[in-house]
PDB file of N, CA, C and O in Angstrom:
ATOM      1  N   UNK A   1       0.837  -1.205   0.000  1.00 83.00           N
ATOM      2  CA  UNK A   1       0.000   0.000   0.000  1.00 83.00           C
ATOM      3  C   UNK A   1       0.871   1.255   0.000  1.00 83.00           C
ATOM      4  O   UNK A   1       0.878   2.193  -0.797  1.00 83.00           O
ATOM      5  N   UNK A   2       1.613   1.032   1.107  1.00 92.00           N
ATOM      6  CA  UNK A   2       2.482   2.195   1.139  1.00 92.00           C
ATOM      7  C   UNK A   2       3.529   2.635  -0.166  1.00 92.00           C
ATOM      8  O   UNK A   2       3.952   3.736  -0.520  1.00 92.00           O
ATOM      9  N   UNK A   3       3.744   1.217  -0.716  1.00 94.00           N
ATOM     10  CA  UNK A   3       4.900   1.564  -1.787  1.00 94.00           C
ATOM     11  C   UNK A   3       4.276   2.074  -3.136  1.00 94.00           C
ATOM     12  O   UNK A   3       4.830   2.650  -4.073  1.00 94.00           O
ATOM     13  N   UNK A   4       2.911   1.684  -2.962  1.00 95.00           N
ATOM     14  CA  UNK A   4       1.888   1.744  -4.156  1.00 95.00           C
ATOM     15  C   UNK A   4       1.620   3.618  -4.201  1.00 95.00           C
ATOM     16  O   UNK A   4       1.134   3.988  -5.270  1.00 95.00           O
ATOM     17  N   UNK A   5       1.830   4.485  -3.408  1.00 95.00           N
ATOM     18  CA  UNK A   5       1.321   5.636  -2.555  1.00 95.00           C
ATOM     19  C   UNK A   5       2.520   6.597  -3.361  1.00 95.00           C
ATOM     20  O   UNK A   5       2.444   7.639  -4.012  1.00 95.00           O
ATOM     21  N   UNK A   6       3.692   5.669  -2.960  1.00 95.00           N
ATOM     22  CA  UNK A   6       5.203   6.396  -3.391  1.00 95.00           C
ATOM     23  C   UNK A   6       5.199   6.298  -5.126  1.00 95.00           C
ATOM     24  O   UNK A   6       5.399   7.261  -5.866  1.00 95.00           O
ATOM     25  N   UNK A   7       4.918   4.881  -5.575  1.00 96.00           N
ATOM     26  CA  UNK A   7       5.205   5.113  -7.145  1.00 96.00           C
ATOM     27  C   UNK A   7       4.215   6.332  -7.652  1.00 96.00           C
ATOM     28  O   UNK A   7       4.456   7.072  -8.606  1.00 96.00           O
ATOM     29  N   UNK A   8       2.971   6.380  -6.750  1.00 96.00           N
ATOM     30  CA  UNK A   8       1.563   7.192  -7.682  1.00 96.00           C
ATOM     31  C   UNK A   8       2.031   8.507  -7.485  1.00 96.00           C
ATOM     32  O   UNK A   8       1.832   9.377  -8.332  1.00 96.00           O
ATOM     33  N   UNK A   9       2.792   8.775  -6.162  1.00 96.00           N
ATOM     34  CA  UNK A   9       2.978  10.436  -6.154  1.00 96.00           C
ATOM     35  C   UNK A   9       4.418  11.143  -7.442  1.00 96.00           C
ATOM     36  O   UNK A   9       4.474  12.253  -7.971  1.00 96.00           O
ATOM     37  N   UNK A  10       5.524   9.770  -7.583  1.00 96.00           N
ATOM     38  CA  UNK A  10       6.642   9.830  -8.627  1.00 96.00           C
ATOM     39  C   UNK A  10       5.813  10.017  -9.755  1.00 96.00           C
ATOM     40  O   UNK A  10       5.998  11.157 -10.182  1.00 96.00           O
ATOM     41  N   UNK A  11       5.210   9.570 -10.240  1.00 96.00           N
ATOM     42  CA  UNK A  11       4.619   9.409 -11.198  1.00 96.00           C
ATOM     43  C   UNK A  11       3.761  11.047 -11.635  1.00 96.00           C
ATOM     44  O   UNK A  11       4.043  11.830 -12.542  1.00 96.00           O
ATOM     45  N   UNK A  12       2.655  11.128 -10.585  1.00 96.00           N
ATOM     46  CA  UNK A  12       2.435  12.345 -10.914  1.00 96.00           C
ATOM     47  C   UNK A  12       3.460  13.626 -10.963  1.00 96.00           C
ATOM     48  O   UNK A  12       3.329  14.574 -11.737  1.00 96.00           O
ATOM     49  N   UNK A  13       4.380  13.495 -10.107  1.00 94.00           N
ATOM     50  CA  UNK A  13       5.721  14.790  -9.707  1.00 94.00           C
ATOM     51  C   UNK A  13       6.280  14.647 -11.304  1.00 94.00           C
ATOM     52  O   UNK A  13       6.236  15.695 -11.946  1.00 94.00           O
ATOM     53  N   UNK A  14       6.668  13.755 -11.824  1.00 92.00           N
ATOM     54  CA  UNK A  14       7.201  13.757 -13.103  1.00 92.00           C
ATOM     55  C   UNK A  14       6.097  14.227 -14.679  1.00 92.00           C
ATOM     56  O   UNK A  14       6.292  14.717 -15.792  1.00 92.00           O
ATOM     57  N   UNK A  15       5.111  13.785 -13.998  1.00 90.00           N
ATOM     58  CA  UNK A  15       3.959  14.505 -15.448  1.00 90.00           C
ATOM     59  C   UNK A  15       3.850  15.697 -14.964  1.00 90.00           C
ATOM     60  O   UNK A  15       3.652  16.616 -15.758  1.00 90.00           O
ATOM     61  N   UNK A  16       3.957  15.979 -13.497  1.00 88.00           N
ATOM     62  CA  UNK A  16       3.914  18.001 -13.846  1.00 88.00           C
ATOM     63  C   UNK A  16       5.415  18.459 -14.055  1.00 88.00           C
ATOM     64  O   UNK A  16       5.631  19.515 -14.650  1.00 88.00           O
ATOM     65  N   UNK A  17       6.317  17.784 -13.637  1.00 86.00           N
ATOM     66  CA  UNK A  17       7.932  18.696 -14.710  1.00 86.00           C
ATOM     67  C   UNK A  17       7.545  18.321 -16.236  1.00 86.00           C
ATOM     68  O   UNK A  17       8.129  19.106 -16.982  1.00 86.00           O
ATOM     69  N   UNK A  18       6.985  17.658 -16.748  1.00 84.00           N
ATOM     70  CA  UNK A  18       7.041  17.527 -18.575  1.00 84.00           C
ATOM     71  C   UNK A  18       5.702  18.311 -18.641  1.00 84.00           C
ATOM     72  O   UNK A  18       5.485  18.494 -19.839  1.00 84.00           O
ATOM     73  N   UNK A  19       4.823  18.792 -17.986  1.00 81.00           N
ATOM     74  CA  UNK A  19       3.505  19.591 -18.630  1.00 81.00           C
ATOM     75  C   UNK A  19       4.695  20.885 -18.084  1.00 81.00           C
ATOM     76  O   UNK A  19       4.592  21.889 -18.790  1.00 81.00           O
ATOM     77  N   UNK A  20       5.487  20.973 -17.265  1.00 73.00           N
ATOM     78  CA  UNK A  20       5.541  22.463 -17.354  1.00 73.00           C
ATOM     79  C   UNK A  20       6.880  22.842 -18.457  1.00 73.00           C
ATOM     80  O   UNK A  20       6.994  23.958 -18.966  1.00 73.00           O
ATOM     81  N   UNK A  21       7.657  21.926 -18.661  1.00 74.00           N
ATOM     82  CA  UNK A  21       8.622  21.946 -19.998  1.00 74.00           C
ATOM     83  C   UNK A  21       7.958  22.604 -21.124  1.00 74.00           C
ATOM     84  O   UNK A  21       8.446  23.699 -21.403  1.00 74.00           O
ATOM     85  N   UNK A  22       7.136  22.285 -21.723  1.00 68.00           N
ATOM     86  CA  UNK A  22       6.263  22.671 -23.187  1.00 68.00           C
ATOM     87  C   UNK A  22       5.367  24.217 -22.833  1.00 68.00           C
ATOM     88  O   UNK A  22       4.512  24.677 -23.589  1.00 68.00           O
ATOM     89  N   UNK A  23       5.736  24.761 -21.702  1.00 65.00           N
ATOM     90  CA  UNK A  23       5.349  26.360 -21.751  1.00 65.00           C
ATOM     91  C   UNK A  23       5.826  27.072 -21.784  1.00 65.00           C
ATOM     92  O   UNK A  23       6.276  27.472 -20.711  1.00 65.00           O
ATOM     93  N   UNK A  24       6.105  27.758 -22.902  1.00 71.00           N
ATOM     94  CA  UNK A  24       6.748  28.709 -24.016  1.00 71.00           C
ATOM     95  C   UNK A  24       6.354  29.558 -23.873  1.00 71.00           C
ATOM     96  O   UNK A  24       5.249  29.496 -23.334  1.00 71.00           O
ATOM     97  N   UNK A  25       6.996  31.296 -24.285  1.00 70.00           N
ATOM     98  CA  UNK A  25       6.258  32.359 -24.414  1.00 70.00           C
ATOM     99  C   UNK A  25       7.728  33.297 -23.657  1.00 70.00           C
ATOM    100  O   UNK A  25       8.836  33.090 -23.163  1.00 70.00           O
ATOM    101  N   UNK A  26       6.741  34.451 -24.014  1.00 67.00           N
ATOM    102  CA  UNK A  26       7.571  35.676 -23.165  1.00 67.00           C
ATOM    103  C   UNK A  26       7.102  35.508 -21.543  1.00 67.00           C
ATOM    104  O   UNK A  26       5.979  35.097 -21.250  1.00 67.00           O
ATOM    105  N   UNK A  27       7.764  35.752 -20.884  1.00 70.00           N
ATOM    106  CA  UNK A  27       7.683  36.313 -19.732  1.00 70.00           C
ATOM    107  C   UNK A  27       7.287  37.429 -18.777  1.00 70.00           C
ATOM    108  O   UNK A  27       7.485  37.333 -17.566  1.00 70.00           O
ATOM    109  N   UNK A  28       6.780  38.384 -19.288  1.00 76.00           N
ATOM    110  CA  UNK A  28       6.215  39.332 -19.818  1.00 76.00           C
ATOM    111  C   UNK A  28       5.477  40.316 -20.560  1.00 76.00           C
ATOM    112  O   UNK A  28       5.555  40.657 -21.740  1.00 76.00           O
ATOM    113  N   UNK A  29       4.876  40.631 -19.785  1.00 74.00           N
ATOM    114  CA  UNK A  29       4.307  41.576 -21.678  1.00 74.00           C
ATOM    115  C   UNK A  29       4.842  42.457 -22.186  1.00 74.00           C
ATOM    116  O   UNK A  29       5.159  43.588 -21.819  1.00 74.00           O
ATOM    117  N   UNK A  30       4.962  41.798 -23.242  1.00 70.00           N
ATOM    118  CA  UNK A  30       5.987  42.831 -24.368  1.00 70.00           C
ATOM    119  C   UNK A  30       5.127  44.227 -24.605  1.00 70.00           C
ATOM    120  O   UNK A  30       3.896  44.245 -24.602  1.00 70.00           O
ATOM    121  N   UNK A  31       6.013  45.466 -24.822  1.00 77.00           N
ATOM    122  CA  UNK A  31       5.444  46.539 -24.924  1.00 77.00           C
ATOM    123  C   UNK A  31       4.854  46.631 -26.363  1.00 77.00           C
ATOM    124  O   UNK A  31       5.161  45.899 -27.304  1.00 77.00           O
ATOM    125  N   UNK A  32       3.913  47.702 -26.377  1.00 73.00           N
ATOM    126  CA  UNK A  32       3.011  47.760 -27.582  1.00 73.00           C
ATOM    127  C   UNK A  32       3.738  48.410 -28.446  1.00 73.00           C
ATOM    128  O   UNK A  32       3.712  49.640 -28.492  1.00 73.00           O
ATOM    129  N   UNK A  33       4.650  47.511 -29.425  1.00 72.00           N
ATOM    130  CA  UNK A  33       5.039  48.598 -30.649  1.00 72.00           C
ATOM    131  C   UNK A  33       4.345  49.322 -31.667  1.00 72.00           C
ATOM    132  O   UNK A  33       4.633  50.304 -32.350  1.00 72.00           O
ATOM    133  N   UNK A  34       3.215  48.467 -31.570  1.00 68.00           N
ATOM    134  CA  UNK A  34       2.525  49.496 -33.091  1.00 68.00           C
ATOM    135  C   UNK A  34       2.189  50.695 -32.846  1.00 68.00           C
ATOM    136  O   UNK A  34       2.234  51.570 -33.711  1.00 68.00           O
ATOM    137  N   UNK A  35       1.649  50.986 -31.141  1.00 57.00           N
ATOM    138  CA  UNK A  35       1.349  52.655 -30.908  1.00 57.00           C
ATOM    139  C   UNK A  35       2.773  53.215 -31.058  1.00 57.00           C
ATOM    140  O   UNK A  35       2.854  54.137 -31.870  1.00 57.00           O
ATOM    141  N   UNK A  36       3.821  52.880 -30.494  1.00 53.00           N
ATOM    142  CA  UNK A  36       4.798  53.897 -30.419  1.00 53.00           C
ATOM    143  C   UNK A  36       5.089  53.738 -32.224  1.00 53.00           C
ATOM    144  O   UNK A  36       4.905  54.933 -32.454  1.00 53.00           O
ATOM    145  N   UNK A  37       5.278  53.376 -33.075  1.00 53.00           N
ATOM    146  CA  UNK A  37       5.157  53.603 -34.639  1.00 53.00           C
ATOM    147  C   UNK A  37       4.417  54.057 -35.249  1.00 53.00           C
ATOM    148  O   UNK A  37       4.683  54.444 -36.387  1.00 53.00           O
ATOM    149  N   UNK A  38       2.921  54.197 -34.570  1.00 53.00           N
ATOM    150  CA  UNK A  38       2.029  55.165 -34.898  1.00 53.00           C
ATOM    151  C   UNK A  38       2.889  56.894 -34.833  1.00 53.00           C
ATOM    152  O   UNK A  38       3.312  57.781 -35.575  1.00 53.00           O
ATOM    153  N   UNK A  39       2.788  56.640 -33.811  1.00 57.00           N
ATOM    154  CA  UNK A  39       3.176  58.388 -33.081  1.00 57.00           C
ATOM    155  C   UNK A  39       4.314  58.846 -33.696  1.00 57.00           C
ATOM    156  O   UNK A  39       4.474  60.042 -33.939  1.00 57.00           O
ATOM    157  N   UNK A  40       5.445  57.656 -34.081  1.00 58.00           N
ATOM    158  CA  UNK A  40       6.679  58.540 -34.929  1.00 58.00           C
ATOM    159  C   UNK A  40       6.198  59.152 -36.334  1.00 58.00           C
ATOM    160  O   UNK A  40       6.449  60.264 -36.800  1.00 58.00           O
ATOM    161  N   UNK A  41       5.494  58.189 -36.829  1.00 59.00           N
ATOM    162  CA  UNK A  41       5.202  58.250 -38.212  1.00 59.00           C
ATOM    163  C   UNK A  41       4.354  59.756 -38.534  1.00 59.00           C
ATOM    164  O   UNK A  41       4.575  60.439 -39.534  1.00 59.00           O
ATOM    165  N   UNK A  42       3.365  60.093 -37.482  1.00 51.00           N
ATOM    166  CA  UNK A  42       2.228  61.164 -37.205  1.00 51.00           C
ATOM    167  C   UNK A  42       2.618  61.845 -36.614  1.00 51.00           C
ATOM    168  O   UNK A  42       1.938  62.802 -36.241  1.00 51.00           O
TER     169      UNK A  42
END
């Protein structure tokens, strides 16, 4: 029972490091370039 407890929690600990591997992106929000290219242009 007990050892059955240990593989199920390994098991899940390792599917959340590979679901959080595959999240990509900025870190931030990138600033809005198209207004500031508006305003040079105008």
């Amino acid at each position: 029972m007990k050892r059955s407890a240990i593989t199920l929690s390994a098991l899940l600990m390792a599917a959340l490091l590979l679901v959080g591997c595959g999240q990509k992106g900025p870190l931030y929000l990138p600033d809005d370039t198209n207004d500031s290219a508006a305003e040079q242009e105008g």
